[in-house]
Amino acid sequence: MGTTLKVKPLKDWIDLGDKPLIISGPCSAESYDQLMRTGKELAKIDQVKIIRAGIWKPRTRPEIFEGVGETALEWLLELKKETSLKTCVEVATPEHIELALKYQVDVLWIGARTTVNPFSVQILADVLKGVDIPVMVKNPLHPDLKLWVGALERINNAGITKLAAIHRGFYTYDNKPFRNLPMWEIPIELKRLIPSLPIIVDPSHICGNRTLLASVAQRALDLSMDGLMFESHYNPDIALTDAEQQLTPKNLELLLSNLVVRKEYGNQDFENILEKLRHEIDLMDHELLSILSRREEKTKQIGVYKKTNNITVLQIDRLRKMIQERLDYGEKLGLDYAFILKLLQLVHKDSIRVQTDIMQENS
Ligand code: PEP
Ligand code: MN
């Protein structure tokens, strides 16, 4: 999938030094006191640059708290004036954008339930034409990288270059132990496709609880992600939405102080040694591919032999024994069970493809 986006670096719209961007604030703005109290405590934490607050909440079922609406934007503006925090809110309709701009919100984000719908994203993009405001696009609910990129392209095509992605995890049938599976390979692939695009990770919606937040946040930083968004509340237990995953500002401060921010590149000595080690890896990968090529030759030979003798491509007993034997051997070598299983399944799938081609050749 080729894509070209024109994206400004984060430091063009927010003063960060070489630290990750930290965004925090309540899942929902619930009351004047709740927002002010939480916001003022957050403002005391050096690393926190932007306060988030849900003004209109996308709820699964009707007739429960759906956010305070415009009044909460007045509170947020007051908070912005009283602290050094910038503000950000979720927008899902043109009216939300209009009101967010009216109340001088600094950054907008598009929620996961909006990103899934190209019609909705395009409507927002059309309203954003000619507006100079940073926009962050959350991943769609389900693991569809193209849909995420498509939404980013729509917003970028509208002229928004202060653009970032938010990784909030993906909803799949079995998410345990997360609320939304992180599936790190997807944001990594997004970085590979669009290296200039900042990616903010939202551990709160990935975890759905407080216990996993620190490890997910550290993982994000170790994968060179550009920032973190955490939900916080002065008293999470009484929060009207997402109570289990919100942190008190004090606990957020503690979590942030325990994070290790590593550099992406080292000094010359480090790079020299790294290059030598990587060269060894390159040689091993070539060896691996040569072995796979020799394996494929053997597979073909077996395919021809089966065909001549009118034998099926698949013998389930052999497959079961082969996989079990390799899993046991892999375990002895200290390799990860799930990884070896996936690898063997992939290798076997390719053998089936090669032999099926042979069976179908006219001879
Ligand atoms: C939120 O940030 O509160 C929210 C609704 O998130 P998401 O769109 O990721 O579910
Ligand atoms: Mn939330």
Coordinates of C-alpha atoms in Angstrom, one line a residue, residues 3-349:
T3 CA 0.7 6.5 0.5
T4 CA 2.2 10.0 0.6
L5 CA 1.2 12.2 3.4
K6 CA 2.5 15.7 4.1
V7 CA 2.9 15.8 7.8
K8 CA 4.7 18.3 10.1
P9 CA 6.7 17.0 13.0
L10 CA 5.1 17.2 16.5
K11 CA 7.7 19.8 17.6
D12 CA 6.2 22.2 15.0
W13 CA 3.0 22.4 17.0
I14 CA 4.0 21.6 20.6
D15 CA 7.1 22.4 22.6
L16 CA 8.5 19.0 23.7
G17 CA 12.3 19.0 23.7
D18 CA 13.2 15.4 23.0
K19 CA 10.5 14.0 25.3
P20 CA 7.4 12.1 24.3
L21 CA 4.2 14.1 24.2
I22 CA 2.0 13.3 27.2
I23 CA -1.7 14.0 27.0
S24 CA -4.0 13.3 29.9
G25 CA -7.4 14.2 31.3
P26 CA -10.8 12.7 32.0
C27 CA -12.5 10.2 29.7
S28 CA -15.5 12.6 30.0
A29 CA -15.8 16.2 31.3
E30 CA -18.5 15.5 34.0
S31 CA -18.8 18.6 36.1
Y32 CA -17.1 21.9 36.6
D33 CA -15.4 20.7 39.8
Q34 CA -14.3 17.4 38.4
L35 CA -12.7 19.0 35.3
M36 CA -11.1 21.9 37.2
R37 CA -9.8 19.7 40.0
T38 CA -8.4 17.1 37.7
G39 CA -7.0 19.7 35.3
K40 CA -5.2 21.7 37.9
E41 CA -3.6 18.6 39.4
L42 CA -2.5 17.6 35.9
A43 CA -1.1 21.1 35.2
K44 CA 1.4 20.5 38.0
I45 CA 3.0 17.5 36.2
D46 CA 5.7 18.9 34.0
Q47 CA 5.5 16.3 31.2
V48 CA 1.7 16.8 30.7
K49 CA 1.3 19.3 27.8
I50 CA -2.3 18.7 26.7
I51 CA -5.5 18.0 28.6
R52 CA -8.0 15.8 27.0
A53 CA -11.7 15.7 27.8
G54 CA -14.7 13.9 26.2
I55 CA -17.4 16.5 25.6
W56 CA -19.8 14.3 23.6
K57 CA -19.4 10.6 24.4
P58 CA -20.1 7.8 21.9
R59 CA -21.9 5.3 24.2
T60 CA -22.8 1.7 23.2
R61 CA -26.4 2.1 24.6
P62 CA -28.7 5.0 24.7
E63 CA -30.1 6.7 27.8
I64 CA -26.9 6.8 29.8
F65 CA -24.5 9.7 30.3
E66 CA -23.5 11.0 26.9
G67 CA -21.3 13.9 27.9
V68 CA -22.1 17.5 29.0
G69 CA -21.8 19.1 25.6
E70 CA -21.1 22.9 25.0
T71 CA -21.1 23.9 28.7
A72 CA -18.1 21.7 29.3
L73 CA -16.2 23.6 26.5
E74 CA -16.6 26.7 28.6
W75 CA -15.0 25.0 31.6
L76 CA -12.2 23.7 29.4
L77 CA -11.5 27.2 28.1
E78 CA -11.4 28.5 31.6
L79 CA -8.9 25.7 32.5
K80 CA -6.8 26.5 29.5
K81 CA -6.6 30.2 30.5
E82 CA -5.7 29.3 34.1
T83 CA -3.0 26.8 33.3
S84 CA -0.4 26.3 30.7
L85 CA -2.2 23.3 29.3
K86 CA -3.4 23.0 25.7
T87 CA -6.8 21.4 25.2
C88 CA -8.0 18.6 23.0
V89 CA -11.5 17.0 22.5
E90 CA -13.1 14.3 20.3
V91 CA -15.1 15.6 17.4
A92 CA -17.5 13.4 15.4
T93 CA -19.8 16.0 13.6
P94 CA -19.4 19.3 11.9
E95 CA -21.2 20.9 14.8
H96 CA -18.6 19.5 17.3
I97 CA -15.8 21.1 15.2
E98 CA -17.6 24.4 15.0
L99 CA -18.1 24.5 18.8
A100 CA -14.5 23.3 19.5
L101 CA -13.2 26.1 17.4
K102 CA -15.5 28.6 19.1
Y103 CA -14.1 27.6 22.5
Q104 CA -10.4 27.7 21.3
V105 CA -9.7 24.0 21.6
D106 CA -6.1 23.5 20.5
V107 CA -6.2 20.0 19.2
L108 CA -9.0 17.8 17.8
W109 CA -9.2 14.0 17.7
I110 CA -11.3 11.7 15.7
G111 CA -12.6 8.7 17.7
A112 CA -12.3 5.0 16.8
R113 CA -16.1 4.8 16.1
T114 CA -15.8 7.6 13.5
T115 CA -12.6 6.4 11.8
V116 CA -14.5 3.2 10.8
N117 CA -16.8 5.3 8.6
P118 CA -15.3 7.0 5.5
F119 CA -18.5 9.1 5.0
S120 CA -18.2 10.5 8.5
V121 CA -14.4 11.2 8.2
Q122 CA -14.9 12.9 4.8
I123 CA -17.7 15.2 6.3
L124 CA -15.2 16.2 9.0
A125 CA -12.4 16.7 6.5
D126 CA -14.6 19.0 4.4
V127 CA -15.3 21.1 7.4
L128 CA -11.6 21.3 8.3
K129 CA -10.6 22.7 4.9
G130 CA -8.8 26.0 5.5
V131 CA -8.6 25.5 9.3
D132 CA -5.2 25.4 10.9
I133 CA -5.5 23.0 13.8
P134 CA -3.7 19.8 14.7
V135 CA -5.9 16.7 14.3
M136 CA -5.2 13.2 15.7
V137 CA -6.9 10.2 14.2
K138 CA -7.6 7.2 16.3
N139 CA -7.4 3.8 14.7
P140 CA -10.7 2.2 13.7
L141 CA -12.2 -0.2 16.2
H142 CA -11.2 -3.3 14.2
P143 CA -7.7 -4.1 12.9
D144 CA -7.8 -2.5 9.5
L145 CA -4.7 -0.5 8.7
K146 CA -6.0 0.6 5.3
L147 CA -9.0 2.2 6.9
W148 CA -6.8 4.1 9.4
V149 CA -4.5 5.3 6.6
G150 CA -7.6 6.2 4.5
A151 CA -8.9 8.4 7.3
L152 CA -5.5 10.1 7.7
E153 CA -5.4 10.7 4.0
R154 CA -8.8 12.3 4.0
I155 CA -7.8 14.7 6.8
N156 CA -4.5 15.4 5.2
N157 CA -6.0 16.1 1.8
A158 CA -8.2 18.7 3.5
G159 CA -4.9 20.6 4.2
I160 CA -4.3 19.5 7.8
T161 CA -0.6 18.9 8.1
K162 CA -0.4 19.0 11.9
L163 CA -1.5 15.4 11.9
A164 CA -1.0 12.5 14.3
A165 CA -2.3 9.0 14.7
I166 CA -3.6 7.6 18.0
H167 CA -3.2 3.9 18.6
R168 CA -6.0 2.8 21.1
G169 CA -5.9 -0.9 20.4
F170 CA -8.3 -3.1 18.3
Y171 CA -11.5 -4.8 19.3
T172 CA -11.4 -8.5 18.4
Y173 CA -13.3 -11.5 19.6
D174 CA -10.8 -12.4 22.4
N175 CA -9.0 -9.4 23.7
K176 CA -7.7 -10.9 27.0
P177 CA -6.0 -9.5 29.0
F178 CA -6.6 -6.2 27.3
R179 CA -9.8 -4.2 26.6
N180 CA -8.5 -3.7 23.0
L181 CA -5.6 -5.7 21.7
P182 CA -2.5 -3.7 21.0
M183 CA -1.5 -5.7 17.9
W184 CA 1.8 -3.7 17.8
E185 CA 2.6 -4.9 14.3
I186 CA -0.1 -2.5 13.0
P187 CA 1.2 0.8 14.4
I188 CA 4.7 -0.4 13.4
E189 CA 3.6 -1.0 9.9
L190 CA 1.9 2.5 9.9
K191 CA 5.3 3.9 10.9
R192 CA 7.0 2.0 8.2
L193 CA 4.5 3.3 5.6
I194 CA 4.5 7.0 6.8
P195 CA 7.7 7.5 8.8
S196 CA 6.9 11.2 9.3
L197 CA 3.6 10.6 11.0
P198 CA 3.7 10.9 14.8
I199 CA 1.9 8.1 16.7
I200 CA 0.5 8.6 20.1
V201 CA -0.4 5.5 22.1
D202 CA -3.5 5.4 24.3
P203 CA -2.7 2.8 27.0
S204 CA -6.0 3.6 28.8
H205 CA -8.3 2.2 26.0
I206 CA -5.8 -0.6 25.2
C207 CA -5.8 -1.8 28.8
G208 CA -9.3 -1.0 30.1
N209 CA -7.8 -1.3 33.6
R210 CA -5.1 0.4 35.6
T211 CA -2.8 -2.6 36.2
L212 CA -1.4 -3.0 32.7
L213 CA -1.0 0.7 31.9
A214 CA 2.7 1.0 32.9
S215 CA 3.9 -1.9 30.9
V216 CA 1.9 -0.9 27.8
A217 CA 3.2 2.7 28.1
Q218 CA 6.8 1.4 28.4
R219 CA 6.3 -0.9 25.4
A220 CA 5.1 2.1 23.4
L221 CA 8.1 4.1 24.1
D222 CA 10.4 1.2 23.4
L223 CA 8.8 0.9 20.0
S224 CA 9.7 4.6 19.3
M225 CA 6.1 5.8 19.6
D226 CA 5.9 9.6 19.9
G227 CA 3.6 10.1 22.8
L228 CA 1.1 8.7 25.3
M229 CA -2.5 9.6 26.1
F230 CA -3.8 8.6 29.5
E231 CA -7.3 9.1 31.0
S232 CA -7.2 10.6 34.5
H233 CA -9.8 11.7 37.1
Y234 CA -9.3 13.2 40.6
N235 CA -11.4 10.3 41.9
P236 CA -11.6 7.5 39.2
D237 CA -13.9 5.3 41.2
I238 CA -16.8 7.8 40.8
A239 CA -16.1 8.4 37.1
L240 CA -19.2 8.3 34.9
T241 CA -17.3 6.6 32.0
D242 CA -14.3 4.3 31.9
A243 CA -13.8 4.3 35.7
E244 CA -11.7 1.2 35.7
Q245 CA -9.0 2.6 33.5
Q246 CA -8.6 6.1 34.8
L247 CA -5.7 7.2 37.0
T248 CA -5.5 9.9 39.6
P249 CA -3.1 12.7 38.5
K250 CA -0.8 11.6 41.4
N251 CA -0.6 8.0 40.1
L252 CA -0.1 9.3 36.6
E253 CA 2.9 11.3 37.9
L254 CA 4.3 8.2 39.5
L255 CA 3.8 6.1 36.4
L256 CA 5.5 8.8 34.2
S257 CA 8.4 9.0 36.6
N258 CA 9.0 5.3 36.3
L259 CA 9.0 5.2 32.5
V260 CA 12.4 4.9 30.8
V261 CA 12.7 7.1 27.7
R262 CA 15.3 5.6 25.5
K263 CA 16.9 7.2 22.4
E264 CA 16.4 5.7 19.0
Y265 CA 20.0 6.1 18.0
G266 CA 23.3 5.9 20.0
N267 CA 26.8 7.3 19.6
Q268 CA 29.3 6.2 16.9
D269 CA 30.8 3.3 19.0
F270 CA 27.4 2.0 19.8
E271 CA 26.3 2.3 16.1
N272 CA 29.5 0.5 15.0
I273 CA 29.0 -2.5 17.3
L274 CA 25.3 -2.6 16.4
E275 CA 26.1 -2.7 12.7
K276 CA 28.4 -5.6 13.3
L277 CA 25.7 -7.5 15.2
R278 CA 23.2 -6.6 12.5
H279 CA 25.5 -8.0 9.8
E280 CA 25.5 -11.3 11.6
I281 CA 21.7 -11.2 11.6
D282 CA 21.7 -10.4 7.9
L283 CA 23.8 -13.5 7.2
M284 CA 21.6 -15.7 9.3
D285 CA 18.5 -14.4 7.5
H286 CA 20.1 -15.3 4.2
E287 CA 20.9 -18.7 5.5
L288 CA 17.2 -19.1 6.6
L289 CA 16.0 -18.1 3.2
S290 CA 18.4 -20.5 1.5
I291 CA 17.1 -23.3 3.7
L292 CA 13.5 -22.3 2.9
S293 CA 14.4 -22.4 -0.8
R294 CA 16.0 -25.9 -0.5
R295 CA 12.9 -27.0 1.5
E296 CA 10.6 -25.8 -1.3
E297 CA 12.6 -27.8 -3.8
K298 CA 12.1 -30.9 -1.7
T299 CA 8.4 -30.1 -1.3
K300 CA 8.1 -30.0 -5.1
Q301 CA 9.8 -33.3 -5.5
I302 CA 7.3 -34.8 -3.0
G303 CA 4.4 -33.1 -4.8
V304 CA 5.4 -34.7 -8.1
Y305 CA 5.8 -38.1 -6.4
K306 CA 2.4 -37.8 -4.8
K307 CA 0.8 -36.9 -8.1
T308 CA 2.4 -39.8 -10.0
N309 CA 1.1 -42.1 -7.3
N310 CA -2.4 -40.5 -7.1
I311 CA -1.9 -39.5 -3.4
T312 CA -3.6 -36.4 -1.8
V313 CA -1.6 -33.3 -1.0
L314 CA -2.5 -33.4 2.7
Q315 CA -1.9 -36.2 5.1
I316 CA -3.3 -35.0 8.4
D317 CA -1.4 -37.5 10.5
R318 CA 1.9 -36.4 9.0
L319 CA 1.0 -32.7 9.6
R320 CA 0.1 -33.3 13.2
K321 CA 3.3 -35.4 13.9
M322 CA 5.5 -32.9 12.1
I323 CA 4.1 -29.9 14.0
Q324 CA 4.3 -31.6 17.3
E325 CA 7.9 -32.8 16.7
R326 CA 9.0 -29.2 15.7
L327 CA 7.2 -27.7 18.7
D328 CA 9.0 -30.0 21.1
Y329 CA 12.4 -29.3 19.4
G330 CA 11.7 -25.6 19.4
E331 CA 10.9 -25.7 23.1
K332 CA 14.2 -27.5 23.7
L333 CA 15.9 -24.6 21.9
G334 CA 14.1 -22.1 24.1
L335 CA 11.9 -20.7 21.3
D336 CA 8.5 -19.2 21.9
Y337 CA 5.7 -21.8 21.4
A338 CA 3.2 -19.4 19.7
F339 CA 5.9 -18.1 17.4
I340 CA 7.1 -21.5 16.3
L341 CA 3.5 -22.7 15.8
K342 CA 2.7 -19.7 13.6
L343 CA 6.0 -20.1 11.6
L344 CA 5.3 -23.8 11.0
Q345 CA 1.8 -23.1 9.9
L346 CA 3.0 -20.5 7.5
V347 CA 5.7 -22.8 6.1
H348 CA 3.3 -25.7 5.8
K349 CA 0.7 -23.4 4.1

